[in-house]
Amino acid sequence: MRAYAVKMFCEPLAPIEQPDPQPAGTEVVIDVTRCGVCHSDLHIQDGYYDLGGGKRLSLADRGVSTPVIMGHEVLGRLVAKGPDAPIADSEIGKTFLVYPWLGCGTCEICRRDEENYCPKPASLGVFRSGGYAEKCVVPHPKHLVDVTGIDPTLAATYACSGITAYSALTKIDIDKDNETLLIMGLGGVGMSGLQIAHALGFRNIVVADIDAGKRELAIANGARDAIDPRSADAAAKLAEAGGAAGAVDFVGAKPTAEFAIAALRKGGTYVVVGLFGGDITLSIPPIVLRAITIRGSYVGNLRELKELIALVRAGKVKPMPVETVSFNGVNDALDRLRAGKVQGRLVIAR
Ligand SMILES: [Zn+2]
Ligand SMILES: [Zn+2]
């Protein structure tokens, strides 16, 4: 089979040929028909996360070794199963979305299906081969999610951008009718977040983005207000209006974190999911005096993916913009994403 792999960090993906995978044990093989192109692929391609202050978190140190076949928004046809895979033969040929945030599969955390918190991650497209390939091996059929009735291009995006937004938003416990939810950044995940926030019942959403076009898009998609966080009085205005009860930061950079934390009301919660990078300095007494919560959220678990898919199936999540690109055009897609020129999500189709 053909695949595109990071052979050397910081270089374009290279086409490689591998033997077709033969499933062993409980494994199943997916013939990949869609794979979303995610911003975090750029970090994997670079080989590090920016920690700020000139420090880097190296992916090689985290156990990522080249060549890496990236791609973690994988959807495709089930074409083969291992001898111990607990799935009926009649399921062969059906299309599934793959839950990619795998762990070791055996620890306590994995056994309660919180594999995204496993200390030994085995995520598809990061630690294991992912979907920038013709075929993808999944260790167990329980990670296949039925998405019948959902457009496959759109469905693929729920495995990362969707689940990440969903899991972060469910960490915000506020009066959804009256209190303000602040969304920082309307990139692929942020846009998905805005749609899912509506589906979860948040009625009072303010979006902050430095891009005027994305602010317009936010208003067109039902945000109450869209602000430029660089304008001097934006945070103060939000605070005057009572402040944000919850904020989800889909960028995760120094300015977005500082802005969102400053905009919180007392007792508010800031959830960061973006991995842009950088660092912030926080005075400790205001954290106490304002009784704020600062927490991270990393992708989501299998239960959350299934809950999200149920919301989508119920017609509650407005589809976000998706654009298909060719399998052989994966490097172009990554370059476009790096240049920040993408509204919504690019999805490889084959
Ligand atoms: Zn992703
Ligand atoms: Zn585990």
CSV table of C-alpha atoms and ligand atoms in Angstrom, one decimal:
chain,number,residue,atom,x,y,z
A,1,MET,CA,0.0,0.0,0.0
A,2,ARG,CA,1.0,3.6,-0.6
A,3,ALA,CA,1.3,6.0,2.3
A,4,TYR,CA,2.7,9.5,3.0
A,5,ALA,CA,5.2,9.7,5.9
A,6,VAL,CA,7.3,12.1,7.9
A,7,LYS,CA,10.7,10.6,7.2
A,8,MET,CA,12.6,13.5,8.6
A,9,PHE,CA,11.0,16.1,10.9
A,10,CYS,CA,10.6,19.6,9.3
A,11,GLU,CA,10.5,18.1,5.8
A,12,PRO,CA,7.6,17.5,3.4
A,13,LEU,CA,5.9,14.1,3.7
A,14,ALA,CA,7.5,11.4,1.4
A,15,PRO,CA,5.5,8.8,-0.4
A,16,ILE,CA,6.4,5.3,0.8
A,17,GLU,CA,5.3,1.8,-0.2
A,18,GLN,CA,4.5,-0.8,2.4
A,19,PRO,CA,3.1,-4.4,2.3
A,20,ASP,CA,-0.7,-4.5,2.8
A,21,PRO,CA,-1.4,-5.0,6.5
A,22,GLN,CA,-2.5,-8.4,7.7
A,23,PRO,CA,-4.6,-8.1,10.8
A,24,ALA,CA,-3.5,-10.2,13.8
A,25,GLY,CA,-5.4,-11.0,17.1
A,26,THR,CA,-8.2,-8.4,17.6
A,27,GLU,CA,-7.0,-6.0,14.9
A,28,VAL,CA,-9.1,-4.8,12.1
A,29,VAL,CA,-8.0,-3.1,8.8
A,30,ILE,CA,-9.7,0.0,7.4
A,31,ASP,CA,-9.5,0.9,3.7
A,32,VAL,CA,-9.1,4.7,4.2
A,33,THR,CA,-11.6,6.8,2.2
A,34,ARG,CA,-11.4,10.0,4.2
A,35,CYS,CA,-8.7,11.5,6.5
A,36,GLY,CA,-8.9,15.0,8.0
A,37,VAL,CA,-5.8,17.2,7.9
A,38,CYS,CA,-5.3,18.7,11.3
A,39,HIS,CA,-3.3,21.6,12.6
A,40,SER,CA,-1.5,19.3,15.1
A,41,ASP,CA,-0.1,17.4,12.1
A,42,LEU,CA,2.1,20.5,11.6
A,43,HIS,CA,3.6,20.1,15.0
A,44,ILE,CA,4.3,16.4,14.3
A,45,GLN,CA,5.8,17.3,11.0
A,46,ASP,CA,8.0,19.9,12.8
A,47,GLY,CA,8.9,17.4,15.5
A,48,TYR,CA,8.2,19.7,18.5
A,49,TYR,CA,5.8,21.9,20.4
A,50,ASP,CA,6.8,25.4,21.3
A,51,LEU,CA,6.9,25.8,25.1
A,52,GLY,CA,7.8,29.5,25.0
A,53,GLY,CA,10.9,31.2,26.2
A,54,GLY,CA,12.9,29.3,23.5
A,55,LYS,CA,12.1,25.9,25.0
A,56,ARG,CA,10.7,23.1,23.0
A,57,LEU,CA,8.8,19.8,23.8
A,58,SER,CA,10.4,17.3,21.4
A,59,LEU,CA,8.1,14.7,19.9
A,60,ALA,CA,11.1,12.3,19.7
A,61,ASP,CA,11.4,12.6,23.5
A,62,ARG,CA,7.7,11.8,23.8
A,63,GLY,CA,8.3,8.5,21.9
A,64,VAL,CA,7.4,9.6,18.4
A,65,SER,CA,9.8,7.9,16.0
A,66,THR,CA,10.1,8.5,12.3
A,67,PRO,CA,8.9,7.5,9.8
A,68,VAL,CA,5.5,8.6,11.1
A,69,ILE,CA,2.4,8.0,8.9
A,70,MET,CA,0.2,10.9,10.3
A,71,GLY,CA,-3.5,11.4,10.0
A,72,HIS,CA,-5.8,10.8,12.9
A,73,GLU,CA,-9.3,11.7,11.5
A,74,VAL,CA,-9.7,8.4,9.8
A,75,LEU,CA,-12.8,7.1,8.1
A,76,GLY,CA,-13.1,4.1,5.8
A,77,ARG,CA,-14.4,0.7,4.9
A,78,LEU,CA,-13.7,-2.3,7.2
A,79,VAL,CA,-11.9,-4.7,4.9
A,80,ALA,CA,-10.3,-7.3,7.1
A,81,LYS,CA,-10.4,-8.6,10.7
A,82,GLY,CA,-8.0,-10.6,12.8
A,83,PRO,CA,-9.0,-14.1,14.1
A,84,ASP,CA,-9.9,-12.7,17.6
A,85,ALA,CA,-11.6,-9.5,16.5
A,86,PRO,CA,-15.1,-9.4,18.2
A,87,ILE,CA,-17.0,-8.1,15.2
A,88,ALA,CA,-19.5,-9.9,12.9
A,89,ASP,CA,-18.4,-10.9,9.4
A,90,SER,CA,-21.5,-9.0,8.1
A,91,GLU,CA,-19.8,-5.8,9.2
A,92,ILE,CA,-17.1,-6.2,6.6
A,93,GLY,CA,-17.5,-3.7,3.8
A,94,LYS,CA,-19.3,-1.1,6.1
A,95,THR,CA,-17.9,2.4,6.6
A,96,PHE,CA,-16.8,3.4,10.1
A,97,LEU,CA,-15.2,6.4,11.8
A,98,VAL,CA,-12.1,5.4,13.8
A,99,TYR,CA,-11.6,6.6,17.4
A,100,PRO,CA,-7.8,7.4,17.2
A,101,TRP,CA,-6.8,8.5,20.8
A,102,LEU,CA,-5.6,5.0,21.8
A,103,GLY,CA,-3.7,4.1,24.9
A,104,CYS,CA,-1.9,0.9,26.0
A,105,GLY,CA,-5.3,-0.8,26.1
A,106,THR,CA,-4.6,-2.7,29.4
A,107,CYS,CA,-4.2,-0.2,32.2
A,108,GLU,CA,-7.0,1.0,34.6
A,109,ILE,CA,-7.4,4.2,32.6
A,110,CYS,CA,-7.8,2.4,29.3
A,111,ARG,CA,-10.1,-0.2,30.8
A,112,ARG,CA,-12.5,2.6,31.8
A,113,ASP,CA,-12.3,4.0,28.2
A,114,GLU,CA,-10.3,7.1,29.1
A,115,GLU,CA,-7.5,6.1,26.7
A,116,ASN,CA,-6.7,9.7,25.9
A,117,TYR,CA,-5.3,9.9,29.5
A,118,CYS,CA,-3.2,6.7,29.2
A,119,PRO,CA,0.4,7.3,30.3
A,120,LYS,CA,1.5,5.1,27.3
A,121,PRO,CA,-0.3,6.8,24.4
A,122,ALA,CA,-0.7,4.9,21.1
A,123,SER,CA,-2.7,7.4,19.2
A,124,LEU,CA,-3.2,6.7,15.5
A,125,GLY,CA,-1.3,9.1,13.3
A,126,VAL,CA,1.0,10.0,16.1
A,127,PHE,CA,2.5,6.9,17.8
A,128,ARG,CA,0.9,4.4,15.5
A,129,SER,CA,0.4,4.6,11.7
A,130,GLY,CA,-2.6,6.7,10.8
A,131,GLY,CA,-4.7,7.6,7.9
A,132,TYR,CA,-2.3,9.3,5.4
A,133,ALA,CA,-2.3,5.8,3.8
A,134,GLU,CA,-4.4,3.5,1.8
A,135,LYS,CA,-5.0,1.3,4.8
A,136,CYS,CA,-4.9,1.7,8.5
A,137,VAL,CA,-4.7,-0.9,11.2
A,138,VAL,CA,-6.9,-0.4,14.3
A,139,PRO,CA,-6.1,-2.6,17.4
A,140,HIS,CA,-9.7,-3.4,18.3
A,141,PRO,CA,-13.1,-3.1,16.6
A,142,LYS,CA,-14.5,-1.2,19.7
A,143,HIS,CA,-12.7,1.8,18.3
A,144,LEU,CA,-15.0,1.8,15.2
A,145,VAL,CA,-17.9,4.2,15.4
A,146,ASP,CA,-21.0,3.8,13.2
A,147,VAL,CA,-21.6,7.1,11.3
A,148,THR,CA,-24.3,5.9,8.9
A,149,GLY,CA,-26.3,8.9,7.7
A,150,ILE,CA,-23.5,11.5,8.2
A,151,ASP,CA,-21.6,12.8,5.2
A,152,PRO,CA,-18.3,10.9,5.4
A,153,THR,CA,-16.1,14.0,4.7
A,154,LEU,CA,-17.8,15.7,7.6
A,155,ALA,CA,-17.8,12.6,9.8
A,156,ALA,CA,-14.1,12.2,9.6
A,157,THR,CA,-13.6,15.6,11.3
A,158,TYR,CA,-15.4,14.6,14.4
A,159,ALA,CA,-12.6,12.2,15.4
A,160,CYS,CA,-10.3,15.1,16.3
A,161,SER,CA,-11.6,18.6,15.8
A,162,GLY,CA,-15.1,17.6,16.8
A,163,ILE,CA,-14.3,15.5,19.8
A,164,THR,CA,-11.7,18.0,21.0
A,165,ALA,CA,-14.2,20.8,20.9
A,166,TYR,CA,-17.0,18.6,22.5
A,167,SER,CA,-14.8,17.4,25.4
A,168,ALA,CA,-13.6,21.0,26.1
A,169,LEU,CA,-17.1,22.5,26.0
A,170,THR,CA,-18.5,19.8,28.4
A,171,LYS,CA,-15.9,21.0,30.9
A,172,ILE,CA,-17.7,24.4,31.1
A,173,ASP,CA,-20.5,24.2,33.6
A,174,ILE,CA,-22.4,27.5,33.5
A,175,ASP,CA,-25.9,28.9,33.1
A,176,LYS,CA,-26.0,28.3,29.3
A,177,ASP,CA,-29.0,30.6,28.7
A,178,ASN,CA,-27.7,33.7,30.4
A,179,GLU,CA,-24.0,33.5,31.0
A,180,THR,CA,-21.3,34.2,28.5
A,181,LEU,CA,-19.2,31.5,26.8
A,182,LEU,CA,-16.0,33.0,25.2
A,183,ILE,CA,-14.5,31.1,22.3
A,184,MET,CA,-11.0,32.1,21.4
A,185,GLY,CA,-10.0,31.4,17.8
A,186,LEU,CA,-12.2,30.3,14.9
A,187,GLY,CA,-9.8,27.9,13.1
A,188,GLY,CA,-11.0,24.4,12.2
A,189,VAL,CA,-11.5,23.2,15.8
A,190,GLY,CA,-12.9,26.6,16.9
A,191,MET,CA,-15.4,26.6,14.1
A,192,SER,CA,-16.4,23.1,15.1
A,193,GLY,CA,-16.6,24.3,18.7
A,194,LEU,CA,-19.0,27.1,17.8
A,195,GLN,CA,-21.4,24.6,16.1
A,196,ILE,CA,-21.2,22.1,19.0
A,197,ALA,CA,-21.6,24.9,21.6
A,198,HIS,CA,-25.0,25.7,20.0
A,199,ALA,CA,-25.9,22.0,20.0
A,200,LEU,CA,-25.0,21.8,23.7
A,201,GLY,CA,-27.3,24.7,24.4
A,202,PHE,CA,-24.9,27.6,25.0
A,203,ARG,CA,-27.0,30.7,24.0
A,204,ASN,CA,-24.7,33.5,24.8
A,205,ILE,CA,-21.5,33.0,22.8
A,206,VAL,CA,-18.8,35.6,22.1
A,207,VAL,CA,-16.0,34.7,19.7
A,208,ALA,CA,-12.6,36.4,19.7
A,209,ASP,CA,-10.4,36.2,16.6
A,210,ILE,CA,-7.9,38.5,15.1
A,211,ASP,CA,-9.2,37.8,11.5
A,212,ALA,CA,-12.0,40.0,10.4
A,213,GLY,CA,-13.3,37.4,8.0
A,214,LYS,CA,-13.5,34.8,10.8
A,215,ARG,CA,-15.3,37.3,13.0
A,216,GLU,CA,-17.9,37.7,10.3
A,217,LEU,CA,-18.2,33.9,10.0
A,218,ALA,CA,-18.8,33.7,13.7
A,219,ILE,CA,-21.7,36.2,13.6
A,220,ALA,CA,-23.1,34.4,10.5
A,221,ASN,CA,-23.0,31.2,12.6
A,222,GLY,CA,-24.9,32.5,15.5
A,223,ALA,CA,-22.3,34.1,17.8
A,224,ARG,CA,-23.9,37.0,19.9
A,225,ASP,CA,-20.7,39.0,19.4
A,226,ALA,CA,-17.3,38.7,17.7
A,227,ILE,CA,-14.4,40.8,19.0
A,228,ASP,CA,-10.9,41.5,18.0
A,229,PRO,CA,-8.8,40.6,21.0
A,230,ARG,CA,-6.0,42.9,20.0
A,231,SER,CA,-8.2,46.0,20.5
A,232,ALA,CA,-7.2,47.7,23.7
A,233,ASP,CA,-10.5,47.7,25.4
A,234,ALA,CA,-11.9,44.3,24.3
A,235,ALA,CA,-11.1,42.4,27.5
A,236,ALA,CA,-12.2,45.3,29.7
A,237,LYS,CA,-15.5,45.6,27.8
A,238,LEU,CA,-16.2,41.9,28.3
A,239,ALA,CA,-15.3,42.2,32.0
A,240,GLU,CA,-17.7,45.3,32.3
A,241,ALA,CA,-20.5,43.2,30.8
A,242,GLY,CA,-20.1,40.7,33.6
A,243,GLY,CA,-17.2,38.8,32.2
A,244,ALA,CA,-17.1,35.3,30.6
A,245,ALA,CA,-18.3,32.5,32.9
A,246,GLY,CA,-16.4,30.1,30.7
A,247,ALA,CA,-13.7,30.4,28.0
A,248,VAL,CA,-12.4,27.8,25.6
A,249,ASP,CA,-9.1,28.6,24.0
A,250,PHE,CA,-8.8,26.9,20.6
A,251,VAL,CA,-5.5,28.7,19.9
A,252,GLY,CA,-3.4,28.2,23.0
A,253,ALA,CA,-1.0,31.0,22.6
A,254,LYS,CA,0.3,33.6,25.1
A,255,PRO,CA,-2.0,36.4,23.9
A,256,THR,CA,-5.2,34.2,23.7
A,257,ALA,CA,-4.5,32.7,27.2
A,258,GLU,CA,-3.9,36.1,28.7
A,259,PHE,CA,-7.0,37.6,27.1
A,260,ALA,CA,-9.3,34.8,28.1
A,261,ILE,CA,-8.1,34.5,31.7
A,262,ALA,CA,-8.5,38.3,32.0
A,263,ALA,CA,-12.0,38.2,30.6
A,264,LEU,CA,-13.3,35.6,33.1
A,265,ARG,CA,-15.8,36.5,35.8
A,266,LYS,CA,-15.1,35.4,39.4
A,267,GLY,CA,-15.4,31.6,39.6
A,268,GLY,CA,-15.0,31.3,35.8
A,269,THR,CA,-13.3,28.5,34.0
A,270,TYR,CA,-10.6,28.7,31.3
A,271,VAL,CA,-10.1,25.6,29.3
A,272,VAL,CA,-7.2,25.5,26.8
A,273,VAL,CA,-7.2,23.0,23.9
A,274,GLY,CA,-5.1,24.8,21.3
A,275,LEU,CA,-1.4,23.8,21.0
A,276,PHE,CA,-0.1,26.9,19.3
A,277,GLY,CA,2.5,27.2,22.1
A,278,GLY,CA,4.2,29.8,24.3
A,279,ASP,CA,4.0,30.6,28.0
A,280,ILE,CA,2.3,32.9,30.4
A,281,THR,CA,3.1,34.3,33.8
A,282,LEU,CA,0.3,34.2,36.4
A,283,SER,CA,0.2,36.1,39.7
A,284,ILE,CA,-1.1,33.6,42.2
A,285,PRO,CA,-3.3,35.8,44.5
A,286,PRO,CA,-5.8,36.7,41.7
A,287,ILE,CA,-6.3,33.0,40.9
A,288,VAL,CA,-7.4,32.7,44.6
A,289,LEU,CA,-9.3,36.0,44.9
A,290,ARG,CA,-11.1,35.5,41.6
A,291,ALA,CA,-11.6,31.7,42.3
A,292,ILE,CA,-10.9,30.9,38.7
A,293,THR,CA,-10.2,27.4,37.2
A,294,ILE,CA,-7.5,26.9,34.6
A,295,ARG,CA,-7.4,23.5,33.0
A,296,GLY,CA,-6.3,21.7,29.8
A,297,SER,CA,-8.4,19.4,27.7
A,298,TYR,CA,-6.8,16.9,25.4
A,299,VAL,CA,-9.0,15.4,22.6
A,300,GLY,CA,-11.7,13.2,24.2
A,301,ASN,CA,-12.6,9.7,25.0
A,302,LEU,CA,-14.6,7.1,23.1
A,303,ARG,CA,-17.8,7.8,25.1
A,304,GLU,CA,-17.6,11.5,24.2
A,305,LEU,CA,-17.1,10.7,20.5
A,306,LYS,CA,-20.2,8.5,20.5
A,307,GLU,CA,-22.2,11.2,22.4
A,308,LEU,CA,-21.1,13.8,19.8
A,309,ILE,CA,-22.0,11.5,16.9
A,310,ALA,CA,-25.5,11.0,18.5
A,311,LEU,CA,-25.9,14.8,18.6
A,312,VAL,CA,-24.9,15.1,14.9
A,313,ARG,CA,-27.2,12.3,13.9
A,314,ALA,CA,-30.0,14.1,15.8
A,315,GLY,CA,-29.4,17.1,13.4
A,316,LYS,CA,-28.3,19.3,16.3
A,317,VAL,CA,-24.8,20.2,15.0
A,318,LYS,CA,-24.7,22.5,12.0
A,319,PRO,CA,-22.1,21.1,9.6
A,320,MET,CA,-18.8,23.0,9.5
A,321,PRO,CA,-17.2,23.9,6.2
A,322,VAL,CA,-15.1,21.1,4.8
A,323,GLU,CA,-13.1,20.8,1.6
A,324,THR,CA,-11.9,17.6,0.1
A,325,VAL,CA,-8.3,17.4,-1.2
A,326,SER,CA,-6.6,14.6,-3.1
A,327,PHE,CA,-4.5,11.9,-1.3
A,328,ASN,CA,-1.5,12.8,-3.4
A,329,GLY,CA,-2.0,16.5,-2.5
A,330,VAL,CA,-1.4,16.0,1.2
A,331,ASN,CA,1.7,18.2,1.3
A,332,ASP,CA,-0.2,21.1,-0.4
A,333,ALA,CA,-3.0,20.7,2.2
A,334,LEU,CA,-0.5,20.9,5.1
A,335,ASP,CA,1.2,24.0,3.5
A,336,ARG,CA,-2.2,25.7,3.1
A,337,LEU,CA,-2.9,25.0,6.7
A,338,ARG,CA,0.5,26.3,7.8
A,339,ALA,CA,-0.2,29.5,5.9
A,340,GLY,CA,-3.5,29.9,7.9
A,341,LYS,CA,-5.5,30.1,4.6
A,342,VAL,CA,-8.1,27.5,5.5
A,343,GLN,CA,-11.6,28.2,6.6
A,344,GLY,CA,-13.0,25.0,8.2
A,345,ARG,CA,-11.4,21.7,7.5
A,346,LEU,CA,-9.4,20.0,4.7
A,347,VAL,CA,-10.1,16.3,4.3
A,348,ILE,CA,-8.3,13.9,2.1
A,349,ALA,CA,-10.6,11.9,0.0
A,350,ARG,CA,-9.7,8.7,-2.0
B,1,ZN,ZN,-6.1,16.7,15.3
B,2,ZN,ZN,-3.4,2.5,29.1
